[in-house]
Short mmCIF file of C-alpha atoms in Angstrom, two decimals:
data_model
loop_
_atom_site.label_atom_id
_atom_site.label_comp_id
_atom_site.label_asym_id
_atom_site.label_seq_id
_atom_site.Cartn_x
_atom_site.Cartn_y
_atom_site.Cartn_z
CA MET X 1 20.95 54.35 144.77
CA HIS X 2 20.69 58.14 144.87
CA ASN X 3 22.18 60.35 142.20
CA HIS X 4 23.54 63.55 143.76
CA ILE X 5 23.37 65.93 140.83
CA GLN X 6 24.56 69.49 141.10
CA SER X 7 24.90 72.65 139.06
CA LYS X 8 28.27 74.16 138.24
CA ASN X 9 28.17 76.16 141.46
CA LYS X 10 27.58 72.97 143.49
CA SER X 11 23.92 73.73 144.20
CA PRO X 12 22.01 70.41 144.43
CA PHE X 13 19.00 69.77 142.18
CA TYR X 14 17.04 67.80 144.78
CA LEU X 15 15.10 70.04 147.14
CA GLU X 16 15.82 67.82 150.14
CA GLU X 17 19.57 68.22 149.56
CA LEU X 18 19.56 72.02 149.50
CA THR X 19 20.69 74.01 152.50
CA SER X 20 18.55 76.99 153.45
CA PRO X 21 21.03 79.51 151.96
CA GLN X 22 21.26 77.42 148.77
CA MET X 23 17.49 77.70 148.37
CA THR X 24 17.78 81.36 147.38
CA GLU X 25 20.40 80.54 144.76
CA ALA X 26 18.33 77.59 143.48
CA LEU X 27 15.37 79.90 142.89
CA LYS X 28 17.53 82.09 140.66
CA LEU X 29 19.20 79.21 138.82
CA SER X 30 15.88 77.48 138.14
CA ALA X 31 14.01 80.65 137.13
CA LYS X 32 11.72 79.86 140.08
CA THR X 33 10.80 76.46 138.63
CA CYS X 34 10.18 73.25 140.58
CA ILE X 35 9.30 69.80 139.25
CA ILE X 36 7.09 67.50 141.31
CA PRO X 37 7.56 63.90 140.07
CA ILE X 38 4.43 62.03 141.15
CA GLY X 39 4.11 58.30 141.76
CA VAL X 40 2.23 55.92 144.02
CA ILE X 41 2.84 52.88 146.21
CA GLU X 42 1.24 49.91 144.46
CA LYS X 43 1.92 46.40 143.27
CA HIS X 44 3.91 46.10 140.05
CA GLY X 45 3.76 42.38 139.44
CA PRO X 46 5.92 40.04 141.49
CA HIS X 47 9.13 41.41 139.98
CA LEU X 48 9.09 45.22 140.23
CA PRO X 49 9.21 47.44 143.35
CA ILE X 50 5.98 48.96 144.63
CA GLY X 51 7.49 52.41 144.16
CA THR X 52 8.10 51.89 140.43
CA ASP X 53 5.94 54.80 139.25
CA LEU X 54 7.75 57.31 141.45
CA LEU X 55 11.19 55.93 140.62
CA GLU X 56 10.44 56.30 136.90
CA SER X 57 9.01 59.83 137.09
CA ARG X 58 11.84 61.00 139.33
CA GLU X 59 14.43 59.59 136.93
CA LEU X 60 12.75 61.49 134.10
CA ALA X 61 12.92 64.68 136.17
CA ARG X 62 16.58 64.02 136.99
CA ARG X 63 17.47 63.67 133.33
CA ALA X 64 15.64 66.90 132.51
CA ALA X 65 17.47 68.71 135.31
CA THR X 66 20.83 67.68 133.88
CA LYS X 67 19.88 69.53 130.68
CA GLU X 68 18.62 72.68 132.38
CA TYR X 69 18.80 73.40 136.09
CA THR X 70 15.57 73.05 138.01
CA VAL X 71 14.63 72.01 141.53
CA ILE X 72 13.16 68.53 142.00
CA PHE X 73 10.67 67.99 144.80
CA PRO X 74 11.19 65.08 147.26
CA PRO X 75 9.48 61.71 146.60
CA TYR X 76 5.72 62.28 146.28
CA TYR X 77 3.45 59.23 146.63
CA PHE X 78 0.01 60.77 147.30
CA SER X 79 -2.00 59.48 144.33
CA GLN X 80 -5.30 57.90 143.34
CA ILE X 81 -5.14 54.09 143.61
CA PHE X 82 -8.51 52.90 144.97
CA GLU X 83 -8.91 50.31 142.21
CA ALA X 84 -5.93 48.30 143.49
CA LYS X 85 -6.48 48.44 147.25
CA HIS X 86 -6.97 44.67 147.30
CA GLN X 87 -3.31 44.12 146.39
CA PRO X 88 -0.56 43.76 149.03
CA GLY X 89 1.57 46.85 149.48
CA VAL X 90 -0.90 49.40 148.11
CA ILE X 91 -1.16 52.70 150.01
CA ALA X 92 -4.44 54.44 149.11
CA TYR X 93 -5.21 57.83 150.62
CA SER X 94 -8.63 59.48 150.74
CA ASN X 95 -9.85 61.76 147.94
CA LYS X 96 -9.72 64.83 150.15
CA LEU X 97 -6.21 64.15 151.42
CA ILE X 98 -4.88 63.53 147.91
CA TRP X 99 -6.28 66.84 146.72
CA ASP X 100 -5.31 68.83 149.80
CA MET X 101 -1.76 67.47 149.85
CA LEU X 102 -1.08 68.49 146.26
CA GLN X 103 -2.76 71.87 146.66
CA GLU X 104 -0.92 72.72 149.85
CA THR X 105 2.37 71.45 148.41
CA CYS X 106 1.98 73.83 145.46
CA ASP X 107 0.95 76.66 147.79
CA GLU X 108 3.99 76.08 150.01
CA LEU X 109 6.36 75.97 147.06
CA ALA X 110 4.89 79.28 145.92
CA ARG X 111 5.31 80.74 149.41
CA ASN X 112 8.99 79.81 149.15
CA GLY X 113 9.32 81.70 145.88
CA PHE X 114 8.56 79.21 143.10
CA GLU X 115 6.32 80.56 140.35
CA LYS X 116 6.34 77.65 137.90
CA ILE X 117 5.42 74.19 139.22
CA ILE X 118 5.63 71.28 136.79
CA LEU X 119 3.88 68.00 137.59
CA VAL X 120 5.52 64.92 136.05
CA ASN X 121 3.12 62.01 136.37
CA GLY X 122 4.37 58.44 136.57
CA HIS X 123 1.07 56.80 137.57
CA GLY X 124 -1.75 55.94 135.17
CA GLY X 125 -4.34 56.28 137.92
CA ASN X 126 -3.73 60.04 137.90
CA ASN X 127 -4.56 60.57 134.24
CA SER X 128 -7.93 62.13 135.04
CA PHE X 129 -7.13 63.64 138.43
CA LEU X 130 -4.09 65.74 137.49
CA PRO X 131 -5.57 67.53 134.44
CA TYR X 132 -8.62 68.43 136.54
CA PHE X 133 -6.36 69.64 139.33
CA CYS X 134 -4.57 71.95 136.90
CA GLN X 135 -7.86 73.26 135.53
CA SER X 136 -9.09 73.93 139.05
CA GLN X 137 -6.17 76.24 139.74
CA LEU X 138 -8.01 78.81 137.63
CA SER X 139 -10.82 79.03 140.19
CA SER X 140 -8.91 81.58 142.27
CA ARG X 141 -6.14 84.10 141.71
CA LYS X 142 -2.65 82.71 142.29
CA HIS X 143 0.85 84.08 141.94
CA TYR X 144 2.12 80.85 140.42
CA ALA X 145 1.22 78.47 137.60
CA VAL X 146 0.87 74.69 137.66
CA TYR X 147 1.77 72.75 134.51
CA LEU X 148 1.22 69.06 133.78
CA PHE X 149 3.96 67.62 131.56
CA THR X 150 2.17 65.86 128.68
CA PRO X 151 4.65 64.79 125.98
CA ASP X 152 3.34 64.29 122.46
CA GLU X 153 3.19 60.84 120.92
CA ASN X 154 6.20 60.11 118.74
CA GLU X 155 5.22 57.59 116.07
CA GLU X 156 8.79 56.90 114.99
CA TYR X 157 9.85 56.26 118.59
CA ASN X 158 6.80 54.07 119.28
CA ASN X 159 7.46 51.97 116.18
CA LYS X 160 11.07 51.49 117.25
CA ILE X 161 9.95 50.32 120.68
CA MET X 162 7.39 47.94 119.16
CA SER X 163 10.06 46.40 116.94
CA MET X 164 12.22 45.71 119.99
CA ARG X 165 9.50 44.11 122.09
CA LYS X 166 9.49 40.37 122.57
CA SER X 167 5.99 40.01 124.02
CA LYS X 168 2.78 40.35 122.03
CA GLY X 169 -0.51 41.95 122.96
CA PRO X 170 -1.13 44.78 125.43
CA ASP X 171 1.89 46.03 127.31
CA GLN X 172 0.86 48.28 130.15
CA HIS X 173 1.16 47.98 133.90
CA ALA X 174 4.40 46.21 134.96
CA GLY X 175 4.76 44.85 131.44
CA GLU X 176 7.79 44.56 129.21
CA THR X 177 8.21 48.30 128.62
CA GLU X 178 7.93 49.29 132.28
CA THR X 179 10.24 46.46 133.28
CA ALA X 180 12.81 47.54 130.69
CA THR X 181 12.60 51.11 131.95
CA MET X 182 13.36 50.02 135.50
CA LEU X 183 16.23 47.87 134.26
CA THR X 184 17.89 50.97 132.78
CA HIS X 185 18.23 52.89 136.05
CA ARG X 186 17.42 50.57 138.97
CA PRO X 187 18.30 47.03 137.87
CA ASP X 188 19.06 46.20 141.50
CA LEU X 189 15.32 46.38 142.25
CA VAL X 190 14.11 44.19 139.37
CA HIS X 191 13.55 40.45 139.86
CA PRO X 192 13.11 38.95 136.36
CA ASP X 193 13.39 35.41 137.72
CA VAL X 194 9.90 35.70 139.24
CA ALA X 195 8.24 37.74 136.47
CA GLU X 196 5.10 36.14 135.11
CA SER X 197 1.82 37.24 133.59
CA GLN X 198 -0.79 38.25 136.15
CA SER X 199 -2.92 40.32 133.83
CA GLY X 200 -6.19 39.86 135.67
CA GLU X 201 -8.01 39.27 132.39
CA ASP X 202 -10.85 37.63 134.30
CA GLN X 203 -11.79 41.11 135.51
CA ASN X 204 -12.86 42.00 131.98
CA ARG X 205 -16.22 40.54 132.91
CA LEU X 206 -16.72 43.66 135.01
CA SER X 207 -16.19 45.99 132.05
CA LEU X 208 -19.15 47.56 130.29
CA PRO X 209 -19.29 48.69 126.65
CA TYR X 210 -19.20 52.47 126.23
CA ALA X 211 -18.95 52.99 129.98
CA TYR X 212 -16.17 53.72 132.43
CA THR X 213 -16.31 51.97 135.80
CA GLY X 214 -12.83 52.65 137.17
CA ILE X 215 -12.16 48.90 137.36
CA TRP X 216 -8.96 47.72 135.75
CA SER X 217 -6.70 44.72 135.88
CA VAL X 218 -3.39 44.97 137.69
CA TRP X 219 -0.25 42.89 137.64
#
């Protein structure tokens, strides 16, 4: 399922759908702004697709682009996921490649005329990497800026979501909220008949008080 969204002058929002001549017009329409929705390929329980994080972040970017025209970068799966390499379907790239890919992608977008690059993160494993990447852009002079979209917490919204939830306890990776999100825009990829708890709580034995090890449980 691919939503072909366009501006009033028929210029596509998705970078991969633009023709070369349309690229020039897209730069003007977007005020030289490009969104990079970032995901990863990893297990999301037995019921959600392994591309869930990217599908969710790209849908968020699509909805934003319908409000105000911007260019959306093609599917981007180069993320940090070493902690889940033991799970089937996980694609984990090296540290250097992950960094170089994002840096060169931003550099190439800038070479094509974009001056504002917005990262929209859909993967929890990037929560430390992406802020540091943005900070590191200040180490050398650039003719573009990289922004990481970090929405504020909305207590009223969170309380509304909590009141709607049926499950109790933590709701994180491939849980009720993420499953519901996928059901809103890609129900064809959700398999609720095989959904079950695979929280990996036994891995808590590897956790240390007041220390971060990078180990986490995964559905």
